[in-house]
Coordinates of C-alpha atoms in Angstrom, one line a residue:
M1334 CA 1.1 36.4 -6.3
A1335 CA 0.9 38.8 -3.3
N1336 CA 4.0 37.5 -1.6
R1337 CA 6.2 36.9 -4.6
P1338 CA 9.7 38.0 -3.6
D1339 CA 11.5 40.7 -5.5
T1340 CA 14.8 40.7 -3.5
V1341 CA 17.5 38.1 -3.2
V1342 CA 19.7 37.6 -0.1
F1343 CA 22.7 35.4 -0.5
D1344 CA 24.8 33.5 2.0
I1345 CA 28.5 33.7 0.9
G1346 CA 30.5 30.7 2.1
N1347 CA 29.8 27.5 0.1
V1348 CA 27.2 29.4 -1.9
L1349 CA 29.3 32.0 -3.7
I1350 CA 32.9 31.1 -2.6
Q1351 CA 34.1 27.7 -1.6
W1352 CA 35.3 27.1 2.0
D1353 CA 36.6 23.8 3.4
P1354 CA 39.3 23.6 6.1
R1355 CA 40.0 20.0 5.1
L1356 CA 41.6 21.3 1.9
L1357 CA 44.3 22.9 4.0
Y1358 CA 44.7 20.3 6.7
R1359 CA 44.7 17.2 4.5
S1360 CA 47.7 18.8 2.8
I1361 CA 49.4 19.5 6.2
F1362 CA 48.8 16.1 7.7
Q1363 CA 48.9 14.2 4.5
N1364 CA 46.5 11.8 6.2
E1365 CA 42.8 12.3 6.0
A1366 CA 42.0 10.7 9.4
D1367 CA 44.6 12.9 11.2
A1368 CA 43.3 16.0 9.5
D1369 CA 39.7 15.2 10.4
R1370 CA 40.8 14.5 14.0
F1371 CA 42.6 17.8 14.3
L1372 CA 39.5 19.7 13.0
A1373 CA 37.3 17.8 15.4
E1374 CA 39.4 18.2 18.5
V1375 CA 41.9 21.1 18.2
L1376 CA 40.1 23.6 16.0
P1377 CA 36.5 22.4 16.0
P1378 CA 33.6 24.2 14.3
E1379 CA 32.6 25.9 17.6
W1380 CA 36.1 27.4 17.9
N1381 CA 35.8 28.9 14.4
L1382 CA 32.3 30.1 15.1
E1383 CA 33.7 32.5 17.8
Q1384 CA 35.7 34.3 15.0
D1385 CA 32.5 34.5 13.1
R1386 CA 30.9 36.0 16.2
G1387 CA 33.5 38.7 16.4
R1388 CA 36.5 37.4 18.2
S1389 CA 39.6 38.5 16.4
F1390 CA 41.8 35.9 14.7
A1391 CA 44.7 36.9 17.0
E1392 CA 42.6 36.1 20.0
G1393 CA 41.3 32.9 18.5
I1394 CA 44.8 31.6 17.6
A1395 CA 46.1 32.6 21.0
E1396 CA 43.4 30.7 22.7
A1397 CA 44.1 27.6 20.6
L1398 CA 47.8 27.8 21.2
A1399 CA 47.4 28.0 24.9
R1400 CA 45.2 25.0 24.9
R1401 CA 47.2 22.9 22.4
P1402 CA 50.8 24.1 22.2
D1403 CA 51.7 20.7 20.7
H1404 CA 50.0 21.8 17.5
R1405 CA 51.6 25.2 17.1
E1406 CA 52.4 25.2 13.4
E1407 CA 49.1 23.6 12.5
I1408 CA 47.2 26.2 14.5
L1409 CA 49.1 29.1 13.1
A1410 CA 48.3 27.8 9.6
W1411 CA 44.6 28.5 10.2
D1412 CA 45.5 32.2 9.9
T1413 CA 48.6 32.3 7.7
R1414 CA 47.3 29.8 5.1
W1415 CA 43.6 30.4 5.5
H1416 CA 43.1 31.1 1.8
E1417 CA 44.1 27.6 1.0
M1418 CA 40.7 26.7 2.5
V1419 CA 39.1 28.9 -0.2
P1420 CA 40.0 27.5 -3.6
G1421 CA 37.7 29.8 -5.6
E1422 CA 34.1 30.5 -6.6
V1423 CA 31.4 28.0 -6.3
P1424 CA 30.8 26.8 -9.9
G1425 CA 28.0 28.7 -11.6
S1426 CA 26.8 30.7 -8.6
V1427 CA 28.5 34.0 -9.4
A1428 CA 27.0 33.9 -12.9
I1429 CA 23.6 33.8 -11.3
L1430 CA 24.5 36.7 -9.0
T1431 CA 25.6 38.7 -12.0
A1432 CA 22.5 37.9 -14.0
L1433 CA 20.3 39.0 -11.1
K1434 CA 22.2 42.2 -10.7
E1435 CA 22.0 43.0 -14.5
A1436 CA 18.3 42.4 -14.3
G1437 CA 18.0 45.0 -11.6
V1438 CA 17.1 42.7 -8.8
P1439 CA 18.1 44.2 -5.3
L1440 CA 20.8 42.0 -3.8
Y1441 CA 21.9 41.6 -0.2
A1442 CA 23.9 39.1 1.8
I1443 CA 24.0 37.7 5.3
T1444 CA 27.2 35.8 6.1
N1445 CA 28.9 34.1 9.1
F1446 CA 32.4 35.4 8.6
S1447 CA 35.3 36.9 10.6
S1448 CA 35.9 40.6 10.1
E1449 CA 39.5 40.1 9.0
K1450 CA 38.9 37.3 6.5
F1451 CA 35.9 38.9 5.0
A1452 CA 37.9 42.0 4.3
E1453 CA 40.6 39.9 2.6
C1454 CA 37.9 38.1 0.6
E1455 CA 36.4 41.4 -0.7
Q1456 CA 39.9 42.1 -2.1
R1457 CA 40.3 38.7 -3.6
F1458 CA 36.8 38.4 -5.0
P1459 CA 35.7 41.9 -6.1
F1460 CA 32.1 40.8 -6.7
L1461 CA 31.7 40.6 -2.9
A1462 CA 32.3 44.3 -2.7
D1463 CA 30.4 45.3 -5.9
S1464 CA 27.2 43.2 -6.0
F1465 CA 25.3 43.9 -2.8
I1466 CA 23.4 46.9 -1.5
D1467 CA 24.3 45.7 2.0
V1468 CA 26.2 42.8 3.6
V1469 CA 25.4 41.7 7.1
V1470 CA 28.6 40.2 8.4
S1471 CA 28.2 38.2 11.6
A1472 CA 31.5 39.4 13.2
H1473 CA 30.4 43.0 12.8
E1474 CA 27.1 42.4 14.5
R1475 CA 28.3 39.8 17.0
L1476 CA 25.5 37.6 15.9
V1477 CA 25.7 34.4 14.0
K1478 CA 23.2 32.5 11.9
P1479 CA 20.8 30.8 12.6
D1480 CA 20.1 33.4 15.4
P1481 CA 16.9 35.1 14.1
R1482 CA 18.3 38.5 15.2
I1483 CA 20.9 38.6 12.4
Y1484 CA 18.1 38.5 9.8
Q1485 CA 16.3 41.3 11.7
V1486 CA 19.5 43.4 11.3
L1487 CA 19.1 43.1 7.5
F1488 CA 15.4 44.0 7.6
S1489 CA 15.7 47.0 9.9
R1490 CA 18.8 48.4 8.4
N1491 CA 17.4 48.3 4.9
D1492 CA 13.7 48.7 5.5
L1493 CA 13.0 45.3 3.9
A1494 CA 9.8 43.2 4.3
P1495 CA 10.9 39.6 4.9
E1496 CA 8.1 38.2 2.7
R1497 CA 9.5 40.1 -0.3
T1498 CA 12.9 38.4 0.1
V1499 CA 14.3 35.0 -0.8
F1500 CA 17.3 33.8 1.2
I1501 CA 19.8 31.3 -0.2
D1502 CA 22.0 29.2 2.2
D1503 CA 23.8 25.9 2.2
S1504 CA 22.9 25.2 5.9
P1505 CA 19.5 23.7 6.5
A1506 CA 19.4 25.3 9.9
N1507 CA 20.0 28.8 8.5
V1508 CA 17.3 28.2 5.8
E1509 CA 14.8 27.2 8.5
A1510 CA 15.7 30.2 10.6
A1511 CA 15.1 32.4 7.6
R1512 CA 11.7 30.9 7.0
S1513 CA 10.8 31.3 10.7
V1514 CA 11.2 35.1 10.3
G1515 CA 9.1 35.2 7.2
M1516 CA 11.5 35.0 4.3
H1517 CA 11.2 32.7 1.4
A1518 CA 14.3 30.4 1.5
I1519 CA 16.2 28.1 -0.8
H1520 CA 18.6 25.4 0.5
F1521 CA 21.6 25.6 -1.8
A1522 CA 23.0 22.4 -3.3
D1523 CA 24.4 23.6 -6.7
A1524 CA 23.9 26.4 -9.2
V1525 CA 21.7 24.4 -11.5
S1526 CA 19.0 23.7 -8.9
L1527 CA 19.4 27.3 -7.5
K1528 CA 18.7 28.8 -10.9
A1529 CA 15.6 26.6 -11.2
A1530 CA 14.3 27.6 -7.8
L1531 CA 14.8 31.3 -8.4
V1532 CA 13.0 31.0 -11.8
E1533 CA 10.2 29.3 -9.9
H1534 CA 10.0 32.3 -7.6
G1535 CA 9.7 34.5 -10.6
F1536 CA 13.2 35.9 -11.0
P1537 CA 14.4 36.7 -14.6
L1538 CA 17.1 34.2 -15.2

């Protein structure tokens, strides 16, 4: 198979480590509807995406506080209690990552992540620092998925041919963007289906 991939590129959030702001804010508000309203209106996904794009947490929190001073404690918690949004590894995924590494498969990652929190997660989850030849972090590049340019950073920096790579992400938009630049791509749902998809692509699992 001429275009069979030999390299695996992982997303990180909700593929290797869990991330869900509702875990924190449902404990703060103790009311699911209030938590969801806060995350839709006060700290919506597009606000968080700016930290992924390179805005510092300090700047992001300051912007939110200026806009909604009535939610001071809840806004500050996004920084000070951020790790409560990240309860641990995604079940089964790190075992797949480890098996690929042990089999000698070249491993990379492309992740939408703030600089500060990615550094903290590398300390908390050592496999993030130990498993990959290169990690393209959106905040470092000031590019976020699904912008095709962030995938090109990986290719050019590591001299990779997209058709030799398979990309794994939980976001359908990011998967489609990867395919649009020539990568094989797997939409992540759980570790069992991921393993089956990788075996189908020819990886030794």
